[in-house]
C-alpha cells in the first residue's frame, strides 16, 4: 500500500525556536496533503490542507503565520512551527491523498513535538 | 463536513466479533464512509472504505444500509492487538475526525 513518512519522529526544542516537520509520500504522488494535530487522549484535529504549488488552506482558529505549510512538490509537504511555545507540544500527523482512485488518505506515523 | 456519532468505548474478548455502528445522518451524496484504526502515538491506519451495501477485505467488513445514514464496522475474531481507537469518517475531500471508539480486547 501507499506509504507516507514523517521526519523527525520526535523532536524536543526550546521555547521560541522554530521546528520543521517533513511529510513525504514515498511511492505515490500526493496532490493534496493534510496536517493534523492530536493532543493526548483527544482526536485528530485538522489544521490545514495543502495542494501542491498553491497556498495552504487553514482551518478556523489555526494561525497561518505560526504554522507555515509548504507543499513544493508532489511528494513533499513541510510544516514549520514558528516561535514554538509549550502549548504547541503535541502529536503532529500528516496525510496524503492522490488525485484519482478511491477517496482514501494515507497517514504518516506522526511527529511528537515537545517544547520546553 | 458530515458529523458522525459512534460509541465512546466497547469491550470485547479475544476471538469474539466486534461490531461498531456509526451514525452519519447528514451524509452527502458524494461522501464515502471510511474507517481508520489508531494505536497510541501512531498515525491512523486505513481499515476499510465503502459507499453502499457491503464491503469486505482481509481484516474487516463494512455494512451500509440503503439510506447510508449509518454504517457498521465488523471485526471478526478480534485479538489483543486489535485494542485501539477506531474512527468512522464520512467526507468527500477533507476528513473530520470525531472522538472515535476505543475498543479494548481482553484475554
mmCIF file of N, CA, C and O in Angstrom, chain A residues 32 34 36 38 42-44 46 49 51 59 91 93 97 102-105 107-110 112, chain B residues 1 32 34 36 38 41-46 49 87 91-100:
data_model
loop_
_atom_site.group_PDB
_atom_site.id
_atom_site.type_symbol
_atom_site.label_atom_id
_atom_site.label_comp_id
_atom_site.label_asym_id
_atom_site.label_seq_id
_atom_site.Cartn_x
_atom_site.Cartn_y
_atom_site.Cartn_z
ATOM 1 N N UNK A 32 -2.684 16.368 -2.755
ATOM 2 C CA UNK A 32 -3.156 17.064 -1.567
ATOM 3 C C UNK A 32 -2.578 16.415 -0.324
ATOM 4 O O UNK A 32 -2.544 15.191 -0.224
ATOM 5 N N UNK A 34 -2.617 16.834 4.060
ATOM 6 C CA UNK A 34 -3.322 17.415 5.194
ATOM 7 C C UNK A 34 -2.430 17.349 6.433
ATOM 8 O O UNK A 34 -1.676 16.400 6.612
ATOM 9 N N UNK A 36 -2.577 17.440 10.657
ATOM 10 C CA UNK A 36 -3.433 17.298 11.827
ATOM 11 C C UNK A 36 -2.599 17.489 13.078
ATOM 12 O O UNK A 36 -1.388 17.279 13.101
ATOM 13 N N UNK A 38 -2.835 16.349 17.289
ATOM 14 C CA UNK A 38 -3.557 15.500 18.237
ATOM 15 C C UNK A 38 -2.962 15.666 19.623
ATOM 16 O O UNK A 38 -1.791 15.348 19.839
ATOM 17 N N UNK A 42 -7.063 12.809 22.901
ATOM 18 C CA UNK A 42 -8.048 13.505 22.084
ATOM 19 C C UNK A 42 -7.984 13.010 20.650
ATOM 20 O O UNK A 42 -7.072 12.271 20.269
ATOM 21 N N UNK A 43 -8.947 13.425 19.865
ATOM 22 C CA UNK A 43 -8.986 13.015 18.470
ATOM 23 C C UNK A 43 -8.078 13.914 17.630
ATOM 24 O O UNK A 43 -7.529 14.897 18.113
ATOM 25 N N UNK A 44 -7.924 13.547 16.384
ATOM 26 C CA UNK A 44 -7.135 14.351 15.470
ATOM 27 C C UNK A 44 -7.914 15.609 15.094
ATOM 28 O O UNK A 44 -9.116 15.557 14.825
ATOM 29 N N UNK A 46 -7.937 18.637 12.317
ATOM 30 C CA UNK A 46 -7.384 19.092 11.049
ATOM 31 C C UNK A 46 -6.897 20.529 11.191
ATOM 32 O O UNK A 46 -7.641 21.395 11.655
ATOM 33 N N UNK A 49 -5.026 22.215 4.898
ATOM 34 C CA UNK A 49 -4.987 21.418 3.676
ATOM 35 C C UNK A 49 -4.035 22.097 2.709
ATOM 36 O O UNK A 49 -4.129 23.313 2.500
ATOM 37 N N UNK A 51 -2.290 21.953 -1.186
ATOM 38 C CA UNK A 51 -2.220 21.401 -2.532
ATOM 39 C C UNK A 51 -0.901 21.819 -3.164
ATOM 40 O O UNK A 51 -0.457 22.956 -2.978
ATOM 41 N N UNK A 59 -7.673 25.737 8.715
ATOM 42 C CA UNK A 59 -8.951 25.616 9.404
ATOM 43 C C UNK A 59 -9.123 26.800 10.364
ATOM 44 O O UNK A 59 -8.153 27.447 10.785
ATOM 45 N N UNK A 91 1.167 15.999 19.082
ATOM 46 C CA UNK A 91 1.482 14.970 18.094
ATOM 47 C C UNK A 91 0.972 15.484 16.759
ATOM 48 O O UNK A 91 -0.234 15.735 16.601
ATOM 49 N N UNK A 93 0.443 14.992 12.750
ATOM 50 C CA UNK A 93 0.288 13.897 11.787
ATOM 51 C C UNK A 93 -0.063 14.481 10.432
ATOM 52 O O UNK A 93 -0.895 15.383 10.334
ATOM 53 N N UNK A 97 -3.137 12.428 -0.119
ATOM 54 C CA UNK A 97 -4.246 11.929 -0.924
ATOM 55 C C UNK A 97 -3.832 12.016 -2.389
ATOM 56 O O UNK A 97 -3.230 12.990 -2.816
ATOM 57 N N UNK A 102 -9.985 5.755 -5.298
ATOM 58 C CA UNK A 102 -10.878 5.888 -4.157
ATOM 59 C C UNK A 102 -10.462 7.074 -3.299
ATOM 60 O O UNK A 102 -9.315 7.495 -3.304
ATOM 61 N N UNK A 103 -11.415 7.599 -2.565
ATOM 62 C CA UNK A 103 -11.165 8.766 -1.725
ATOM 63 C C UNK A 103 -10.477 8.312 -0.447
ATOM 64 O O UNK A 103 -11.064 8.305 0.618
ATOM 65 N N UNK A 104 -9.238 7.920 -0.538
ATOM 66 C CA UNK A 104 -8.517 7.378 0.597
ATOM 67 C C UNK A 104 -7.330 8.249 0.922
ATOM 68 O O UNK A 104 -6.629 8.705 0.033
ATOM 69 N N UNK A 105 -7.142 8.476 2.197
ATOM 70 C CA UNK A 105 -5.984 9.214 2.668
ATOM 71 C C UNK A 105 -5.028 8.249 3.360
ATOM 72 O O UNK A 105 -5.455 7.337 4.061
ATOM 73 N N UNK A 107 -1.907 8.034 5.983
ATOM 74 C CA UNK A 107 -1.364 8.816 7.087
ATOM 75 C C UNK A 107 0.087 8.488 7.380
ATOM 76 O O UNK A 107 0.526 7.336 7.247
ATOM 77 N N UNK A 108 0.816 9.516 7.787
ATOM 78 C CA UNK A 108 2.169 9.304 8.252
ATOM 79 C C UNK A 108 2.168 8.803 9.683
ATOM 80 O O UNK A 108 1.121 8.753 10.333
ATOM 81 N N UNK A 109 3.337 8.432 10.187
ATOM 82 C CA UNK A 109 3.442 7.872 11.533
ATOM 83 C C UNK A 109 3.351 8.908 12.640
ATOM 84 O O UNK A 109 3.232 8.540 13.814
ATOM 85 N N UNK A 110 3.405 10.190 12.283
ATOM 86 C CA UNK A 110 3.297 11.224 13.299
ATOM 87 C C UNK A 110 4.638 11.724 13.797
ATOM 88 O O UNK A 110 5.658 11.022 13.716
ATOM 89 N N UNK A 112 6.174 13.661 17.260
ATOM 90 C CA UNK A 112 5.915 14.120 18.625
ATOM 91 C C UNK A 112 6.767 15.358 18.894
ATOM 92 O O UNK A 112 7.988 15.277 18.920
ATOM 93 N N UNK B 1 -18.791 19.741 6.800
ATOM 94 C CA UNK B 1 -18.312 18.383 6.979
ATOM 95 C C UNK B 1 -19.356 17.561 7.718
ATOM 96 O O UNK B 1 -19.917 18.003 8.697
ATOM 97 N N UNK B 32 -17.891 9.188 0.901
ATOM 98 C CA UNK B 32 -17.572 7.802 1.185
ATOM 99 C C UNK B 32 -17.554 7.615 2.707
ATOM 100 O O UNK B 32 -17.444 8.562 3.460
ATOM 101 N N UNK B 34 -15.423 5.826 5.594
ATOM 102 C CA UNK B 34 -14.093 5.254 5.784
ATOM 103 C C UNK B 34 -13.838 5.015 7.265
ATOM 104 O O UNK B 34 -14.198 5.833 8.098
ATOM 105 N N UNK B 36 -10.869 4.084 10.159
ATOM 106 C CA UNK B 36 -9.449 4.040 10.451
ATOM 107 C C UNK B 36 -9.231 3.471 11.844
ATOM 108 O O UNK B 36 -10.092 3.582 12.732
ATOM 109 N N UNK B 38 -6.372 3.513 15.052
ATOM 110 C CA UNK B 38 -5.203 4.224 15.551
ATOM 111 C C UNK B 38 -4.721 3.627 16.870
ATOM 112 O O UNK B 38 -5.506 3.473 17.817
ATOM 113 N N UNK B 41 0.239 6.963 19.842
ATOM 114 C CA UNK B 41 1.460 7.561 19.266
ATOM 115 C C UNK B 41 1.762 7.050 17.858
ATOM 116 O O UNK B 41 2.926 6.978 17.457
ATOM 117 N N UNK B 42 0.726 6.697 17.119
ATOM 118 C CA UNK B 42 0.888 6.312 15.726
ATOM 119 C C UNK B 42 -0.149 7.041 14.892
ATOM 120 O O UNK B 42 -1.180 7.471 15.397
ATOM 121 N N UNK B 43 0.123 7.157 13.601
ATOM 122 C CA UNK B 43 -0.864 7.728 12.710
ATOM 123 C C UNK B 43 -1.991 6.738 12.452
ATOM 124 O O UNK B 43 -1.809 5.527 12.607
ATOM 125 N N UNK B 44 -3.160 7.233 12.076
ATOM 126 C CA UNK B 44 -4.275 6.328 11.757
ATOM 127 C C UNK B 44 -3.946 5.395 10.605
ATOM 128 O O UNK B 44 -3.213 5.767 9.683
ATOM 129 N N UNK B 45 -4.486 4.215 10.689
ATOM 130 C CA UNK B 45 -4.274 3.227 9.640
ATOM 131 C C UNK B 45 -5.604 2.918 8.982
ATOM 132 O O UNK B 45 -6.596 2.631 9.660
ATOM 133 N N UNK B 46 -5.640 2.957 7.664
ATOM 134 C CA UNK B 46 -6.853 2.677 6.906
ATOM 135 C C UNK B 46 -7.298 1.235 7.132
ATOM 136 O O UNK B 46 -6.499 0.313 7.083
ATOM 137 N N UNK B 49 -13.166 1.011 3.389
ATOM 138 C CA UNK B 49 -13.954 2.118 2.860
ATOM 139 C C UNK B 49 -15.083 1.576 2.009
ATOM 140 O O UNK B 49 -14.917 0.567 1.315
ATOM 141 N N UNK B 87 -12.009 5.010 14.178
ATOM 142 C CA UNK B 87 -12.687 6.222 13.736
ATOM 143 C C UNK B 87 -13.527 5.946 12.490
ATOM 144 O O UNK B 87 -13.067 5.311 11.553
ATOM 145 N N UNK B 91 -16.575 11.823 4.502
ATOM 146 C CA UNK B 91 -16.279 13.077 3.821
ATOM 147 C C UNK B 91 -15.831 12.790 2.411
ATOM 148 O O UNK B 91 -15.266 11.757 2.130
ATOM 149 N N UNK B 92 -16.080 13.754 1.572
ATOM 150 C CA UNK B 92 -15.683 13.604 0.190
ATOM 151 C C UNK B 92 -14.254 14.050 -0.034
ATOM 152 O O UNK B 92 -13.573 13.523 -0.891
ATOM 153 N N UNK B 93 -13.807 14.976 0.742
ATOM 154 C CA UNK B 93 -12.480 15.530 0.497
ATOM 155 C C UNK B 93 -11.663 15.608 1.780
ATOM 156 O O UNK B 93 -10.682 14.901 1.936
ATOM 157 N N UNK B 94 -12.110 16.465 2.697
ATOM 158 C CA UNK B 94 -11.411 16.570 3.961
ATOM 159 C C UNK B 94 -12.007 15.600 4.965
ATOM 160 O O UNK B 94 -13.195 15.344 4.965
ATOM 161 N N UNK B 95 -11.154 15.059 5.813
ATOM 162 C CA UNK B 95 -11.615 14.140 6.842
ATOM 163 C C UNK B 95 -11.740 14.875 8.170
ATOM 164 O O UNK B 95 -10.820 15.556 8.594
ATOM 165 N N UNK B 96 -12.878 14.746 8.797
ATOM 166 C CA UNK B 96 -13.114 15.354 10.099
ATOM 167 C C UNK B 96 -13.271 14.234 11.115
ATOM 168 O O UNK B 96 -14.223 13.463 11.064
ATOM 169 N N UNK B 97 -12.297 14.136 12.003
ATOM 170 C CA UNK B 97 -12.284 13.061 12.982
ATOM 171 C C UNK B 97 -13.162 13.395 14.179
ATOM 172 O O UNK B 97 -13.042 14.456 14.783
ATOM 173 N N UNK B 98 -14.030 12.448 14.522
ATOM 174 C CA UNK B 98 -14.784 12.560 15.758
ATOM 175 C C UNK B 98 -13.980 11.966 16.887
ATOM 176 O O UNK B 98 -12.766 11.768 16.775
ATOM 177 N N UNK B 99 -14.652 11.639 17.966
ATOM 178 C CA UNK B 99 -13.966 11.121 19.151
ATOM 179 C C UNK B 99 -13.480 9.691 18.962
ATOM 180 O O UNK B 99 -12.547 9.250 19.630
ATOM 181 N N UNK B 100 -14.102 8.960 18.072
ATOM 182 C CA UNK B 100 -13.707 7.579 17.869
ATOM 183 C C UNK B 100 -14.256 6.643 18.925
ATOM 184 O O UNK B 100 -14.832 7.069 19.937
#
